[in-house]
PDB file of C-alpha atoms and ligand atoms in Angstrom:
ATOM      1  CA  UNK W  20      89.072  76.993  87.106  1.00 57.00           C
ATOM      2  CA  UNK W  21      86.706  79.567  88.578  1.00 65.00           C
ATOM      3  CA  UNK W  22      83.003  78.859  87.752  1.00 66.00           C
ATOM      4  CA  UNK W  23      80.792  81.409  89.308  1.00 65.00           C
ATOM      5  CA  UNK W  24      77.281  81.193  88.212  1.00 66.00           C
ATOM      6  CA  UNK W  25      75.618  84.288  89.753  1.00 70.00           C
ATOM      7  CA  UNK W  26      72.132  84.877  88.613  1.00 69.00           C
ATOM      8  CA  UNK W  27      69.431  86.659  90.528  1.00 70.00           C
ATOM      9  CA  UNK W  28      66.447  88.641  89.596  1.00 69.00           C
ATOM     10  CA  UNK W  29      66.789  91.232  92.517  1.00 88.00           C
ATOM     11  CA  UNK W  30      69.893  93.513  92.143  1.00 92.00           C
ATOM     12  CA  UNK W  31      70.720  93.541  95.956  1.00 93.00           C
ATOM     13  CA  UNK W  32      71.117  89.890  95.946  1.00 93.00           C
ATOM     14  CA  UNK W  33      72.972  90.012  92.609  1.00 94.00           C
ATOM     15  CA  UNK W  34      75.631  92.417  93.881  1.00 96.00           C
ATOM     16  CA  UNK W  35      75.927  90.649  97.153  1.00 95.00           C
ATOM     17  CA  UNK W  36      76.831  87.408  95.362  1.00 94.00           C
ATOM     18  CA  UNK W  37      79.151  89.462  93.165  1.00 96.00           C
ATOM     19  CA  UNK W  38      80.824  91.006  96.113  1.00 97.00           C
ATOM     20  CA  UNK W  39      81.370  87.574  97.766  1.00 95.00           C
ATOM     21  CA  UNK W  40      82.735  85.946  94.617  1.00 96.00           C
ATOM     22  CA  UNK W  41      85.206  88.912  94.183  1.00 97.00           C
ATOM     23  CA  UNK W  42      86.357  88.448  97.771  1.00 96.00           C
ATOM     24  CA  UNK W  43      86.860  84.785  97.083  1.00 95.00           C
ATOM     25  CA  UNK W  44      88.937  85.739  93.876  1.00 94.00           C
ATOM     26  CA  UNK W  45      91.071  88.347  95.265  1.00 96.00           C
ATOM     27  CA  UNK W  46      91.709  87.767  98.851  1.00 92.00           C
ATOM     28  CA  UNK W  47      95.479  86.860  99.527  1.00 93.00           C
ATOM     29  CA  UNK W  48      96.383  87.943  95.970  1.00 95.00           C
ATOM     30  CA  UNK W  49      98.686  91.097  96.077  1.00 94.00           C
ATOM     31  CA  UNK W  50      98.926  91.862  92.418  1.00 97.00           C
ATOM     32  CA  UNK W  51      96.679  94.673  91.501  1.00 97.00           C
ATOM     33  CA  UNK W  52      96.532  94.043  87.780  1.00 97.00           C
ATOM     34  CA  UNK W  53      95.508  90.417  88.296  1.00 97.00           C
ATOM     35  CA  UNK W  54      92.977  91.477  90.713  1.00 98.00           C
ATOM     36  CA  UNK W  55      91.507  94.123  88.232  1.00 98.00           C
ATOM     37  CA  UNK W  56      91.580  91.633  85.406  1.00 98.00           C
ATOM     38  CA  UNK W  57      89.645  89.089  87.250  1.00 97.00           C
ATOM     39  CA  UNK W  58      87.283  91.652  88.517  1.00 98.00           C
ATOM     40  CA  UNK W  59      86.597  92.990  85.093  1.00 98.00           C
ATOM     41  CA  UNK W  60      85.827  89.326  83.855  1.00 97.00           C
ATOM     42  CA  UNK W  61      83.553  88.654  86.899  1.00 97.00           C
ATOM     43  CA  UNK W  62      81.670  91.934  86.530  1.00 97.00           C
ATOM     44  CA  UNK W  63      81.294  91.293  82.689  1.00 97.00           C
ATOM     45  CA  UNK W  64      80.040  87.766  83.245  1.00 94.00           C
ATOM     46  CA  UNK W  65      77.631  88.686  86.040  1.00 95.00           C
ATOM     47  CA  UNK W  66      75.891  92.138  85.197  1.00 96.00           C
ATOM     48  CA  UNK W  67      73.586  92.087  82.226  1.00 94.00           C
ATOM     49  CA  UNK W  68      73.371  94.683  79.631  1.00 96.00           C
ATOM     50  CA  UNK W  69      76.862  96.008  79.569  1.00 97.00           C
ATOM     51  CA  UNK W  70      79.216  96.793  76.459  1.00 97.00           C
ATOM     52  CA  UNK W  71      82.216  97.845  78.466  1.00 98.00           C
ATOM     53  CA  UNK W  72      83.481  96.929  82.038  1.00 98.00           C
ATOM     54  CA  UNK W  73      86.877  97.869  83.315  1.00 98.00           C
ATOM     55  CA  UNK W  74      89.467 100.135  85.018  1.00 98.00           C
ATOM     56  CA  UNK W  75      91.314 103.273  84.426  1.00 98.00           C
ATOM     57  CA  UNK W  76      94.338 103.551  86.916  1.00 98.00           C
ATOM     58  CA  UNK W  77      95.595 106.778  88.412  1.00 98.00           C
ATOM     59  CA  UNK W  78      99.153 106.954  86.944  1.00 98.00           C
ATOM     60  CA  UNK W  79     100.940 110.151  88.247  1.00 97.00           C
ATOM     61  CA  UNK W  80      97.740 112.169  87.982  1.00 97.00           C
ATOM     62  CA  UNK W  81      96.421 110.781  84.712  1.00 98.00           C
ATOM     63  CA  UNK W  82      94.032 108.042  84.106  1.00 98.00           C
ATOM     64  CA  UNK W  83      95.541 105.242  82.067  1.00 98.00           C
ATOM     65  CA  UNK W  84      93.549 102.242  80.725  1.00 98.00           C
ATOM     66  CA  UNK W  85      93.739  99.152  82.848  1.00 98.00           C
ATOM     67  CA  UNK W  86      92.118  95.635  82.643  1.00 98.00           C
ATOM     68  CA  UNK W  87      88.679  95.634  80.891  1.00 98.00           C
ATOM     69  CA  UNK W  88      86.310  93.517  78.924  1.00 98.00           C
ATOM     70  CA  UNK W  89      84.715  94.975  75.685  1.00 97.00           C
ATOM     71  CA  UNK W  90      85.906  96.871  72.764  1.00 96.00           C
ATOM     72  CA  UNK W  91      89.342  98.514  72.680  1.00 96.00           C
ATOM     73  CA  UNK W  92      89.074 101.964  74.492  1.00 96.00           C
ATOM     74  CA  UNK W  93      90.868 105.191  74.632  1.00 95.00           C
ATOM     75  CA  UNK W  94      94.166 104.767  76.609  1.00 97.00           C
ATOM     76  CA  UNK W  95      94.674 108.087  78.438  1.00 98.00           C
ATOM     77  CA  UNK W  96      92.044 110.415  80.059  1.00 98.00           C
ATOM     78  CA  UNK W  97      93.110 113.580  81.952  1.00 97.00           C
ATOM     79  CA  UNK W  98      91.547 114.287  85.342  1.00 98.00           C
ATOM     80  CA  UNK W  99      88.548 116.408  84.591  1.00 97.00           C
ATOM     81  CA  UNK W 100      87.736 115.131  81.154  1.00 96.00           C
ATOM     82  CA  UNK W 101      84.780 112.920  80.343  1.00 97.00           C
ATOM     83  CA  UNK W 102      82.811 110.920  82.881  1.00 98.00           C
ATOM     84  CA  UNK W 103      85.976 109.021  84.036  1.00 98.00           C
ATOM     85  CA  UNK W 104      87.981 112.199  84.528  1.00 98.00           C
ATOM     86  CA  UNK W 105      85.108 113.945  86.447  1.00 98.00           C
ATOM     87  CA  UNK W 106      84.965 110.884  88.831  1.00 98.00           C
ATOM     88  CA  UNK W 107      88.895 111.128  89.273  1.00 98.00           C
ATOM     89  CA  UNK W 108      88.668 114.888  89.932  1.00 98.00           C
ATOM     90  CA  UNK W 109      85.801 114.995  92.172  1.00 97.00           C
ATOM     91  CA  UNK W 110      86.057 111.443  93.948  1.00 98.00           C
ATOM     92  CA  UNK W 111      82.329 111.285  93.465  1.00 98.00           C
ATOM     93  CA  UNK W 112      80.443 108.545  91.580  1.00 98.00           C
ATOM     94  CA  UNK W 113      79.203 109.611  88.174  1.00 98.00           C
ATOM     95  CA  UNK W 114      76.062 107.913  87.222  1.00 98.00           C
ATOM     96  CA  UNK W 115      75.038 109.166  83.622  1.00 98.00           C
ATOM     97  CA  UNK W 116      71.566 108.190  82.329  1.00 97.00           C
ATOM     98  CA  UNK W 117      72.290 109.678  78.932  1.00 97.00           C
ATOM     99  CA  UNK W 118      75.953 109.974  77.905  1.00 97.00           C
ATOM    100  CA  UNK W 119      75.161 112.221  74.944  1.00 95.00           C
ATOM    101  CA  UNK W 120      73.904 114.982  77.421  1.00 95.00           C
ATOM    102  CA  UNK W 121      76.997 114.632  79.464  1.00 94.00           C
ATOM    103  CA  UNK W 122      79.573 117.676  78.682  1.00 90.00           C
ATOM    104  CA  UNK W 123      82.764 116.246  77.378  1.00 90.00           C
ATOM    105  CA  UNK W 124      81.790 112.735  77.272  1.00 91.00           C
ATOM    106  CA  UNK W 125      84.487 110.665  75.632  1.00 92.00           C
ATOM    107  CA  UNK W 126      82.775 108.130  73.298  1.00 90.00           C
ATOM    108  CA  UNK W 127      85.097 105.096  73.081  1.00 86.00           C
ATOM    109  CA  UNK W 128      82.162 102.825  71.791  1.00 86.00           C
ATOM    110  CA  UNK W 129      79.474 104.524  69.750  1.00 89.00           C
ATOM    111  CA  UNK W 130      77.083 101.909  71.243  1.00 91.00           C
ATOM    112  CA  UNK W 131      77.373 103.459  74.689  1.00 94.00           C
ATOM    113  CA  UNK W 132      74.175 105.155  76.006  1.00 97.00           C
ATOM    114  CA  UNK W 133      74.566 105.142  79.758  1.00 98.00           C
ATOM    115  CA  UNK W 134      77.556 104.949  82.174  1.00 98.00           C
ATOM    116  CA  UNK W 135      78.627 104.594  85.801  1.00 98.00           C
ATOM    117  CA  UNK W 136      82.059 105.586  87.007  1.00 98.00           C
ATOM    118  CA  UNK W 137      83.055 104.750  90.609  1.00 98.00           C
ATOM    119  CA  UNK W 138      86.277 106.119  92.114  1.00 98.00           C
ATOM    120  CA  UNK W 139      88.360 103.597  94.124  1.00 98.00           C
ATOM    121  CA  UNK W 140      90.046 105.440  97.081  1.00 97.00           C
ATOM    122  CA  UNK W 141      92.657 104.012  99.246  1.00 94.00           C
ATOM    123  CA  UNK W 142      94.043 105.907 102.282  1.00 92.00           C
ATOM    124  CA  UNK W 143      92.552 109.127 100.790  1.00 93.00           C
ATOM    125  CA  UNK W 144      94.222 108.686  97.411  1.00 96.00           C
ATOM    126  CA  UNK W 145      92.544 107.836  94.083  1.00 98.00           C
ATOM    127  CA  UNK W 146      93.954 104.337  92.971  1.00 98.00           C
ATOM    128  CA  UNK W 147      91.798 103.718  89.952  1.00 98.00           C
ATOM    129  CA  UNK W 148      88.236 104.191  88.721  1.00 98.00           C
ATOM    130  CA  UNK W 149      85.842 101.423  87.682  1.00 98.00           C
ATOM    131  CA  UNK W 150      83.883 102.256  84.495  1.00 98.00           C
ATOM    132  CA  UNK W 151      80.690 100.426  83.292  1.00 98.00           C
ATOM    133  CA  UNK W 152      78.979 101.292  80.057  1.00 98.00           C
ATOM    134  CA  UNK W 153      75.681 100.078  78.663  1.00 98.00           C
ATOM    135  CA  UNK W 154      73.892 100.372  75.363  1.00 97.00           C
ATOM    136  CA  UNK W 155      70.642 100.884  77.226  1.00 97.00           C
ATOM    137  CA  UNK W 156      69.730 104.503  78.301  1.00 97.00           C
ATOM    138  CA  UNK W 157      69.423 104.908  82.120  1.00 97.00           C
ATOM    139  CA  UNK W 158      70.677 101.356  82.609  1.00 97.00           C
ATOM    140  CA  UNK W 159      72.318 102.178  86.031  1.00 98.00           C
ATOM    141  CA  UNK W 160      69.919 102.779  88.927  1.00 97.00           C
ATOM    142  CA  UNK W 161      70.619 103.706  92.528  1.00 97.00           C
ATOM    143  CA  UNK W 162      70.682  99.984  93.408  1.00 96.00           C
ATOM    144  CA  UNK W 163      73.473  99.474  90.841  1.00 97.00           C
ATOM    145  CA  UNK W 164      75.320 102.471  92.352  1.00 98.00           C
ATOM    146  CA  UNK W 165      75.213 100.919  95.879  1.00 98.00           C
ATOM    147  CA  UNK W 166      76.238  97.503  94.583  1.00 98.00           C
ATOM    148  CA  UNK W 167      79.169  99.038  92.604  1.00 98.00           C
ATOM    149  CA  UNK W 168      80.334 101.049  95.607  1.00 98.00           C
ATOM    150  CA  UNK W 169      80.384  97.694  97.594  1.00 98.00           C
ATOM    151  CA  UNK W 170      82.411  96.069  94.618  1.00 98.00           C
ATOM    152  CA  UNK W 171      84.966  99.045  94.954  1.00 98.00           C
ATOM    153  CA  UNK W 172      85.185  98.693  98.708  1.00 97.00           C
ATOM    154  CA  UNK W 173      86.454  95.191  98.198  1.00 97.00           C
ATOM    155  CA  UNK W 174      88.765  96.297  95.364  1.00 97.00           C
ATOM    156  CA  UNK W 175      90.183  99.191  97.513  1.00 97.00           C
ATOM    157  CA  UNK W 176      91.513  96.537  99.781  1.00 94.00           C
ATOM    158  CA  UNK W 177      93.298  94.612  97.041  1.00 94.00           C
ATOM    159  CA  UNK W 178      94.602  97.332  94.620  1.00 94.00           C
TER     160      UNK W 178
HETATM  161  N1  SME T 202      83.218 107.166  78.235  1.00 78.01           N
HETATM  162  C1  SME T 202      84.291 107.429  79.227  1.00 78.01           C
HETATM  163  C2  SME T 202      85.413 107.017  78.513  1.00 78.01           C
HETATM  164  C3  SME T 202      85.999 105.691  78.821  1.00 78.01           C
HETATM  165  S1  SME T 202      85.038 104.547  77.863  1.00 78.01           S
HETATM  166  O1  SME T 202      83.620 104.604  78.124  1.00 78.01           O
HETATM  167  C4  SME T 202      85.639 102.972  78.073  1.00 78.01           C
HETATM  168  C5  SME T 202      84.333 108.848  79.639  1.00 78.01           C
HETATM  169  O2  SME T 202      83.744 109.691  79.197  1.00 78.01           O
HETATM  170  O3  SME T 202      85.269 109.190  80.543  1.00 78.01           O
END
């Protein structure tokens, strides 16, 4: 049993503890699906105010749904489409304060109001994207972005 109780009022500490728990969970495990599954569960338990947390994998140049927590979601997303597709195409973090104002946003859950998508790049190639959704507008700050990038740096080593 893994019982990580991570709770902190300040985001840098919260993400530092999350990164350290994620390293503990994934180090030495070579299976990428298992590592994404545990990462999605850990993020879901740790970060407040999310309605979806999970992965889309780069399968032959198309994003395909991976392990996640939350409501069932769309399965395939072409590069360039929606927030996830924009992150995949540009390899840039997409931090969207209002998803309804994002051209081409794909609404998998009508409750989503803001979203952050982080590309996970290994040896210069996109492996997957981490996608977090929130029912709260502008939920993700620069501190969240920095924390999520640190989380994805760990994942890049184990996916
Ligand atoms: N909103 C995403 C689609 C994935 S779901 O949020 C889980 C997008 O626009 O790419």
